[in-house]
Short mmCIF file of C-alpha atoms in Angstrom, two decimals:
data_model
loop_
_atom_site.label_atom_id
_atom_site.label_comp_id
_atom_site.label_asym_id
_atom_site.label_seq_id
_atom_site.Cartn_x
_atom_site.Cartn_y
_atom_site.Cartn_z
CA MET A 136 143.77 79.58 84.04
CA PRO A 137 140.31 79.69 82.36
CA ILE A 138 137.35 78.33 84.32
CA VAL A 139 134.60 76.11 82.92
CA LEU A 140 131.05 76.34 84.27
CA ILE A 141 129.21 73.01 84.15
CA PRO A 142 125.46 72.70 84.86
CA PHE A 143 124.61 70.45 87.81
CA PRO A 144 121.46 69.57 89.76
CA SER A 145 120.26 71.50 92.85
CA SER A 146 121.40 74.79 91.33
CA CYS A 147 125.04 74.22 92.29
CA LEU A 148 127.91 75.95 90.52
CA PHE A 149 131.16 74.05 90.04
CA PHE A 150 134.33 75.76 88.84
CA LEU A 151 136.74 73.54 86.94
CA PRO A 152 140.10 74.40 85.32
CA LEU A 153 139.91 74.18 81.53
CA ILE A 154 142.04 71.51 79.92
CA PRO A 155 144.21 72.93 77.09
CA ILE A 156 142.61 72.55 73.65
CA ASP A 157 145.83 71.26 72.12
CA HIS A 158 145.41 68.12 74.19
CA ILE A 159 141.60 67.73 73.86
CA PRO A 160 140.03 67.24 70.43
CA GLY A 161 136.51 67.74 71.83
CA PHE A 162 134.21 67.41 74.81
CA GLN A 163 131.51 64.99 75.73
CA ARG A 164 128.62 66.52 77.69
CA PRO A 165 128.83 65.19 81.30
CA GLY A 166 125.97 63.30 82.85
CA LEU A 167 123.59 65.02 85.24
CA GLY A 168 123.46 62.46 88.02
CA GLY A 169 125.54 61.44 90.98
CA GLY A 170 126.37 64.67 92.84
CA THR A 171 125.02 66.65 95.82
CA CYS A 172 126.14 70.17 96.66
CA LEU A 173 126.66 70.56 100.41
CA TYR A 174 128.14 73.98 100.97
CA HIS A 175 130.58 76.56 99.74
CA GLU A 176 133.41 78.00 101.80
CA SER A 177 135.64 81.00 101.24
CA TYR A 178 138.60 82.18 103.28
CA GLN A 179 139.75 85.77 103.37
CA GLY A 180 143.32 86.49 104.29
CA GLY A 181 145.93 88.89 103.02
CA GLY A 182 143.46 90.65 100.71
CA LYS A 183 142.79 87.51 98.67
CA GLU A 184 139.57 85.47 98.48
CA ILE A 185 139.70 81.81 97.53
CA GLU A 186 136.52 79.99 96.53
CA GLY A 187 136.10 76.29 97.23
CA VAL A 188 133.30 73.74 97.11
CA ASP A 189 132.69 70.50 98.96
CA THR A 190 131.50 68.10 96.23
CA VAL A 191 132.56 65.33 93.92
CA ASP A 192 135.59 65.91 91.76
CA MET A 193 134.15 67.19 88.48
CA ARG A 194 137.39 66.55 86.71
CA LYS A 195 136.37 62.92 86.51
CA ARG A 196 133.27 63.95 84.54
CA VAL A 197 135.29 65.52 81.76
CA MET A 198 135.85 62.75 79.25
CA LEU A 199 138.09 62.79 76.24
CA ILE A 200 136.44 61.85 73.00
CA GLU A 201 138.27 60.01 70.32
CA ARG A 202 139.60 61.99 67.46
CA GLU A 203 137.15 61.63 64.54
CA GLY A 204 139.47 63.39 62.14
CA GLY A 205 139.05 66.60 60.21
CA LYS A 206 139.75 70.20 61.04
CA GLY A 207 136.04 70.89 61.53
CA ASP A 208 135.88 68.84 64.72
CA LEU A 209 138.88 70.64 66.17
CA ARG A 210 137.46 74.04 65.25
CA ARG A 211 134.08 73.23 66.81
CA ALA A 212 135.78 71.94 69.98
CA ALA A 213 137.87 75.09 70.23
CA ILE A 214 134.83 77.35 69.84
CA ALA A 215 132.85 75.39 72.42
CA SER A 216 135.71 75.54 74.88
CA TYR A 217 136.11 79.28 74.39
CA ILE A 218 132.39 79.91 74.95
CA LEU A 219 132.35 77.81 78.09
CA ALA A 220 135.45 79.54 79.43
CA VAL A 221 134.08 83.05 78.85
CA GLY A 222 130.73 82.12 80.38
CA GLY A 223 132.44 80.60 83.41
CA VAL A 224 134.53 83.71 84.01
CA VAL A 225 131.48 85.98 83.77
CA LEU A 226 129.47 83.87 86.21
CA PHE A 227 132.47 83.62 88.53
CA LEU A 228 132.73 87.40 88.68
CA LEU A 229 129.00 87.75 89.24
CA ALA A 230 128.83 85.00 91.89
CA PRO A 231 129.74 87.20 94.91
CA GLN A 232 127.04 89.69 93.95
CA ALA A 233 124.51 86.87 93.58
CA TRP A 234 125.45 85.46 96.97
CA ALA A 235 125.27 88.91 98.56
CA GLU A 236 121.66 89.27 97.42
CA ASP A 237 120.78 86.15 99.45
CA ASP A 238 122.43 87.41 102.67
CA PHE A 239 119.75 88.02 105.30
CA TYR A 240 121.71 88.69 108.52
CA ARG A 241 125.00 89.92 109.91
CA ALA A 242 126.12 88.71 113.34
CA GLU A 243 127.23 91.13 116.05
CA GLY A 244 130.17 89.92 118.18
CA GLY A 245 132.62 87.07 117.82
CA PRO A 246 135.46 85.26 119.62
CA GLN A 247 137.40 87.00 122.39
CA ILE A 248 140.47 85.34 123.91
CA PHE A 249 141.49 86.03 127.51
CA VAL A 250 144.47 84.76 129.53
CA THR A 251 143.17 83.20 132.75
CA SER A 252 146.43 82.09 134.40
CA VAL A 253 150.21 82.33 133.96
CA THR A 254 152.58 80.09 135.91
CA SER A 255 156.27 79.44 135.42
CA SER A 256 159.24 77.48 136.69
CA LEU A 257 161.80 80.04 135.56
CA GLU A 258 164.92 80.48 137.66
CA THR A 259 167.84 82.83 137.24
CA GLY A 260 170.46 81.34 134.92
CA LYS A 261 168.34 78.30 133.99
CA THR A 262 165.86 77.15 131.34
CA GLY A 263 162.31 76.60 132.52
CA SER A 264 158.70 76.53 131.33
CA VAL A 265 155.95 79.14 131.13
CA PHE A 266 152.39 77.79 131.27
CA VAL A 267 149.61 79.96 129.82
CA LYS A 268 145.93 79.08 130.05
CA ILE A 269 143.41 80.87 127.83
CA GLU A 270 139.63 81.08 127.59
CA ASN A 271 137.24 82.17 124.84
CA ARG A 272 134.76 84.62 126.37
CA GLY A 273 133.34 85.72 123.05
CA GLU A 274 129.64 85.61 122.19
CA ILE A 275 127.19 86.66 119.50
CA SER A 276 125.13 89.47 121.00
CA GLY A 277 122.58 89.63 118.20
CA LEU A 278 121.77 89.67 114.49
CA VAL A 279 121.47 92.69 112.23
CA GLU A 280 118.97 92.22 109.40
CA LYS A 281 120.45 92.99 105.99
CA ARG A 282 117.51 91.95 103.84
CA THR A 283 113.95 91.02 104.72
CA PRO A 284 112.82 87.62 103.39
CA GLN A 285 109.88 87.92 100.99
CA THR A 286 108.65 84.39 100.34
CA GLU A 287 108.07 81.37 102.53
CA ASP A 288 111.17 79.72 101.12
CA GLU A 289 113.26 82.79 101.94
CA LYS A 290 111.87 82.84 105.47
CA MET A 291 113.02 79.25 105.97
CA LEU A 292 116.43 80.06 104.49
CA ALA A 293 116.72 83.16 106.69
CA LEU A 294 115.87 81.11 109.77
CA LEU A 295 118.59 78.60 108.91
CA GLU A 296 121.10 81.37 108.27
CA GLY A 297 120.30 83.03 111.59
CA GLU A 298 120.89 79.80 113.52
CA MET A 299 124.29 79.36 111.88
CA GLU A 300 125.26 82.99 112.39
CA MET A 301 124.72 82.53 116.14
CA GLU A 302 127.56 79.96 116.12
CA GLY A 303 130.07 82.62 115.13
CA SER A 304 131.70 82.88 118.56
CA GLU A 305 133.94 79.83 117.96
CA ALA A 306 137.69 80.35 117.48
CA VAL A 307 139.06 77.65 115.14
CA GLY A 308 142.69 76.54 114.86
CA ILE A 309 144.06 78.60 117.75
CA GLN A 310 147.81 79.19 117.71
CA GLY A 311 149.78 80.95 120.46
CA LYS A 312 153.15 82.66 120.02
CA LEU A 313 155.10 83.97 123.04
CA SER A 314 157.68 86.75 122.79
CA SER A 315 159.75 88.57 125.38
CA ARG A 316 159.95 92.32 125.88
CA ASP A 317 163.11 91.96 127.96
CA GLY A 318 166.41 90.82 126.48
CA ARG A 319 167.24 88.79 129.60
CA LEU A 320 164.48 86.31 128.76
CA GLU A 321 164.71 84.22 125.57
CA VAL A 322 161.78 82.20 124.22
CA LEU A 323 163.00 78.88 122.82
CA SER A 324 159.64 77.34 121.79
CA ARG A 325 157.88 77.66 118.47
CA PRO A 326 154.21 78.74 118.28
CA GLN A 327 151.97 76.28 120.13
CA LEU A 328 148.67 74.87 118.79
CA ALA A 329 145.65 74.94 121.08
CA GLY A 330 142.80 73.54 118.94
CA SER A 331 139.41 75.24 118.84
CA LEU A 332 137.35 76.92 121.54
CA SER A 333 133.66 77.75 121.42
CA GLY A 334 132.32 80.72 123.31
CA GLY A 335 132.64 80.14 127.06
CA GLU A 336 135.18 77.29 126.74
CA ALA A 337 138.69 77.22 128.26
CA LEU A 338 141.75 75.11 127.51
CA GLU A 339 141.90 71.92 129.55
CA ARG A 340 145.71 71.93 129.41
CA PRO A 341 147.71 75.17 129.27
CA MET A 342 150.07 76.04 126.45
CA GLU A 343 153.68 75.40 127.48
CA PHE A 344 156.61 77.52 126.29
CA SER A 345 160.30 76.89 126.97
CA VAL A 346 162.08 80.06 128.14
CA ARG A 347 165.66 80.70 129.28
CA ALA A 348 166.44 83.32 131.93
CA GLU A 349 169.93 84.78 131.73
CA SER A 350 172.20 84.84 134.75
CA SER A 351 171.88 88.63 134.78
CA ALA A 352 168.11 88.36 135.28
CA SER A 353 167.25 89.05 138.89
CA ALA A 354 164.20 87.65 140.62
CA GLY A 355 161.04 89.55 139.74
CA VAL A 356 158.18 89.88 137.23
CA TYR A 357 158.95 90.32 133.52
CA PRO A 358 156.56 91.52 130.76
CA MET A 359 155.90 89.22 127.79
CA LEU A 360 153.50 89.23 124.83
CA LEU A 361 151.19 86.39 123.80
CA GLU A 362 149.99 86.61 120.19
CA VAL A 363 146.91 84.46 119.58
CA SER A 364 145.77 83.82 115.99
CA TYR A 365 142.73 81.85 114.84
CA GLU A 366 139.96 81.66 112.22
CA ARG A 367 136.52 83.04 112.88
CA LEU A 368 133.19 82.84 111.06
CA GLU A 369 132.74 86.09 109.15
CA ASP A 370 129.40 85.50 107.44
CA VAL A 371 126.92 82.78 106.43
CA LEU A 372 124.95 82.86 103.17
CA VAL A 373 122.09 80.46 102.40
CA ARG A 374 120.24 80.09 99.10
CA GLY A 375 118.38 77.61 96.93
CA ASN A 376 115.78 75.04 97.96
CA PRO A 377 115.11 75.09 101.74
CA LEU A 378 115.08 71.28 101.73
CA TYR A 379 118.47 71.09 99.95
CA PRO A 380 120.01 74.50 100.63
CA GLU A 381 123.35 75.79 99.44
CA ILE A 382 125.30 77.16 102.39
CA HIS A 383 128.25 79.48 101.98
CA PHE A 384 130.58 79.92 105.01
CA GLN A 385 132.87 82.92 104.80
CA ARG A 386 135.79 82.76 107.25
CA ALA A 387 138.45 85.29 108.16
CA GLU A 388 141.72 85.25 110.10
CA ALA A 389 141.94 87.13 113.38
CA THR A 390 144.83 87.97 115.72
CA GLU A 391 144.82 89.16 119.31
CA THR A 392 147.89 90.36 121.25
CA ILE A 393 147.73 89.98 125.02
CA SER A 394 150.26 91.33 127.55
CA ILE A 395 151.18 88.94 130.35
CA GLU A 396 153.55 89.03 133.34
CA VAL A 397 155.89 86.11 133.98
CA PRO A 398 157.57 85.60 137.37
CA VAL A 399 161.26 84.67 137.56
CA MET A 400 162.51 83.12 140.79
CA THR A 401 165.91 82.72 142.39
CA GLY A 402 165.04 79.07 143.00
CA PRO A 403 166.06 76.85 145.91
CA ARG A 404 169.46 77.76 147.33
CA LEU A 405 170.59 75.02 149.71
CA GLU A 406 173.64 75.67 151.86
CA VAL A 407 175.33 74.18 154.92
CA ALA A 408 174.40 76.47 157.77
CA GLU A 409 176.19 74.59 160.58
CA VAL A 410 177.96 71.34 161.45
CA LYS A 411 177.65 70.30 165.09
CA GLY A 412 179.80 67.70 166.83
CA SER A 413 183.35 66.97 167.92
CA ILE A 414 185.71 64.56 166.18
CA SER A 415 189.20 63.40 167.09
CA PRO A 416 191.63 60.68 165.92
CA GLY A 417 190.71 57.11 166.73
CA ARG A 418 187.24 58.03 167.86
CA SER A 419 183.72 57.36 166.46
CA SER A 420 181.22 60.19 166.78
CA ALA A 421 178.06 61.61 165.17
CA LEU A 422 178.02 64.87 163.24
CA GLU A 423 174.83 66.91 162.94
CA LEU A 424 174.37 68.68 159.60
CA VAL A 425 172.12 71.77 159.59
CA MET A 426 171.03 72.71 156.05
CA ALA A 427 169.25 75.99 155.16
CA ASN A 428 167.26 77.13 152.09
CA GLY A 429 168.33 80.66 151.21
CA GLY A 430 166.24 80.83 148.00
CA ASP A 431 162.64 81.77 147.27
CA VAL A 432 161.37 78.34 146.12
CA PRO A 433 160.84 75.30 148.39
CA ALA A 434 163.23 72.35 148.11
CA ARG A 435 161.11 69.18 148.15
CA GLU A 436 162.18 65.70 149.29
CA VAL A 437 165.70 66.72 150.27
CA ARG A 438 168.16 63.83 150.77
CA ALA A 439 171.84 64.07 151.70
CA ARG A 440 174.71 61.55 151.79
CA LEU A 441 178.14 62.09 153.37
CA LEU A 442 180.99 61.44 150.93
CA VAL A 443 184.09 60.47 152.94
CA GLN A 444 187.78 60.07 152.16
CA PRO A 445 190.70 59.04 154.38
CA PRO A 446 191.25 59.65 157.25
CA PHE A 447 187.45 59.52 157.64
CA ASN A 448 185.18 56.51 157.46
CA SER A 449 181.37 56.32 157.40
CA THR A 450 178.50 54.01 156.46
CA GLY A 451 177.60 56.28 153.51
CA GLU A 452 173.84 55.95 153.99
CA GLU A 453 171.50 58.58 152.52
CA VAL A 454 169.49 60.54 155.09
CA GLU A 455 166.14 62.20 154.33
CA LEU A 456 165.66 65.79 155.46
CA GLY A 457 162.15 66.25 154.02
CA ASP A 458 160.94 69.57 152.56
CA ILE A 459 162.83 72.78 153.31
CA GLU A 460 160.80 75.94 152.79
CA PRO A 461 162.47 79.26 151.88
CA GLY A 462 164.21 80.69 154.93
CA LYS A 463 163.87 77.43 156.90
CA ARG A 464 166.38 74.83 158.14
CA ALA A 465 166.56 71.06 158.53
CA ALA A 466 169.03 68.88 160.47
CA SER A 467 170.31 65.31 160.10
CA GLU A 468 172.98 63.15 161.79
CA TYR A 469 175.81 61.16 160.20
CA PRO A 470 178.09 58.65 162.01
CA LEU A 471 181.76 59.33 161.39
CA GLU A 472 184.98 57.59 162.43
CA VAL A 473 188.42 59.21 162.31
CA ASP A 474 191.62 57.25 161.80
CA ARG A 475 193.74 57.16 164.98
CA LEU A 476 196.81 58.41 163.11
CA ALA A 477 195.01 61.45 161.68
CA ASP A 478 196.66 64.79 162.38
CA PRO A 479 194.62 67.43 164.20
CA GLY A 480 193.40 70.39 162.14
CA GLU A 481 190.63 71.49 159.77
CA ARG A 482 189.36 69.03 157.17
CA ALA A 483 186.71 69.34 154.44
CA LEU A 484 183.61 67.15 154.43
CA VAL A 485 181.39 66.87 151.34
CA TRP A 486 177.67 66.04 151.22
CA GLN A 487 175.82 64.98 148.06
CA VAL A 488 172.34 66.56 148.16
CA ARG A 489 169.37 65.64 145.97
CA TYR A 490 166.03 67.50 145.89
CA LEU A 491 163.09 68.67 143.77
CA PRO A 492 162.85 72.42 143.04
CA GLY A 493 159.27 73.49 143.78
CA GLU A 494 156.25 71.57 142.51
CA LEU A 495 157.07 71.25 138.79
CA GLY A 496 160.85 70.89 138.62
CA GLU A 497 162.97 67.85 137.88
CA GLU A 498 165.31 66.31 140.45
CA ARG A 499 168.60 68.12 140.99
CA SER A 500 171.86 66.98 142.54
CA GLU A 501 174.45 69.21 144.20
CA GLU A 502 177.57 68.77 146.34
CA LEU A 503 177.94 70.96 149.43
CA ALA A 504 181.16 71.20 151.47
CA ALA A 505 181.92 72.30 155.02
CA LEU A 506 185.06 72.55 157.16
CA VAL A 507 185.26 70.53 160.37
CA GLU A 508 188.01 70.51 163.00
CA VAL A 509 189.79 67.33 164.00
CA LYS A 510 190.78 67.98 167.60
CA ALA A 511 193.76 66.53 169.44
CA PRO A 512 192.97 63.89 172.10
CA THR A 513 192.22 65.26 175.57
CA GLY A 514 191.48 63.90 179.08
CA LEU A 515 192.16 60.25 179.98
CA ARG A 516 192.77 59.34 176.38
CA ALA A 517 195.60 61.84 176.28
CA LEU A 518 197.17 60.24 179.41
CA PHE A 519 197.47 56.94 177.57
CA VAL A 520 198.22 58.25 174.13
CA VAL A 521 201.02 60.65 175.10
CA PRO A 522 203.16 58.08 177.01
CA ILE A 523 202.72 55.54 174.28
CA VAL A 524 203.82 58.03 171.70
CA ALA A 525 206.78 59.03 173.87
CA ILE A 526 207.85 55.41 174.31
CA LEU A 527 207.61 54.79 170.57
CA ILE A 528 209.73 57.82 169.86
CA THR A 529 212.31 56.72 172.45
CA LEU A 530 212.57 53.22 171.03
CA ILE A 531 212.98 54.55 167.55
CA TYR A 532 215.69 56.90 168.74
CA LEU A 533 217.56 54.24 170.68
CA GLY A 534 217.40 51.86 167.78
CA GLY A 535 219.01 54.45 165.60
CA VAL A 536 221.73 55.20 168.17
CA ARG A 537 222.56 51.53 168.60
CA ARG A 538 222.97 51.06 164.93
CA GLY A 539 225.26 54.09 164.84
CA LEU A 540 227.68 52.93 167.67
CA ARG A 541 230.50 50.41 166.98
CA LEU A 542 231.49 48.48 170.13
CA PRO A 543 235.06 46.85 170.34
CA ARG A 544 235.31 43.09 169.96
CA ILE A 545 236.84 40.97 172.80
CA ARG A 546 239.17 38.23 171.56
CA ARG A 547 239.61 35.12 173.62
CA ARG A 548 242.91 33.19 173.69
CA ARG A 549 242.86 29.55 172.92
CA ARG A 550 244.42 27.12 175.26
CA TRP A 551 246.60 24.45 173.80
#
């Protein structure tokens, strides 16, 4: 689209798309008041440079004039539009060269992103989080003079440009993307935004990525890549009146790829190590549960409740075992009553266990089972129980025999 160049105070250049002539019978010369040029910015990315200005919208200053009639007015409007368009294109092409002539310094250095810490809650066969903290250790080491200022005005402009060039260590609009170099780890999160960091600043909160570890992934350290992209200040150009300078910021995109190592754990592995105690029919006793952590992550705030079914009976209260470190054990007692008619033999008992995996995990709930033996009565209890059982069996037997026998009836004669 053609570009129109419109004069404006303070030596500012404004580039405005030309409105098609078929829709505009002529132009009215815009007024010269009401605008202040602050700065120009250009962004370089993908081999393309885009110019932009921070100012009032000049489209509002282009006014349509009423059609006065006659082909002469249309012809004059067309010629004026063509001249303005050609002049605008020429000045637009010459603008970079004009700006380059006013460039006094080039900064040495820039942003540099470093990973300061990597923590994770990844466990084999589960989805967890990877936390990455970064820091900008970049700095501007100095300025290289590109052109020596000649006049007092240029010296003031050069001083202003140098001060702004020294701010070029800031990384703007940081974005982090995590990828895995091992097929057993899958990154589920999209790229994370981290804001801006000046030189010497670090993120207050780490970037968090959701990652799934396959069941085939064993405990260990896995390599991953963190791609950090941001915008950096490429160059600063200053020109015009030192009191009302025109400042041109040229920015460029930058990308850094950083290798990191992410630990994958087995996680807490709670298991019933031992059940102590003796139980028998018709007797109340206390069982001691010994629980062990066979994993590599602590189990925090462990609580267990005995889930009972006939012939067992219990209060069902939850017992706290505290924290169980990897390779350690913890014990707790549970009152249990066995029905007096229960048969001796092995029975399964189930405990519902709740705990927190490590420092960052959410509460988990598991059910652990163990076999216990219901023993036959012994000692004095057996002396009472066995005769009673024998008597009951005898009575049942005799009752059945009596029902099975048919005794003869004795008839008595009546006396008349």
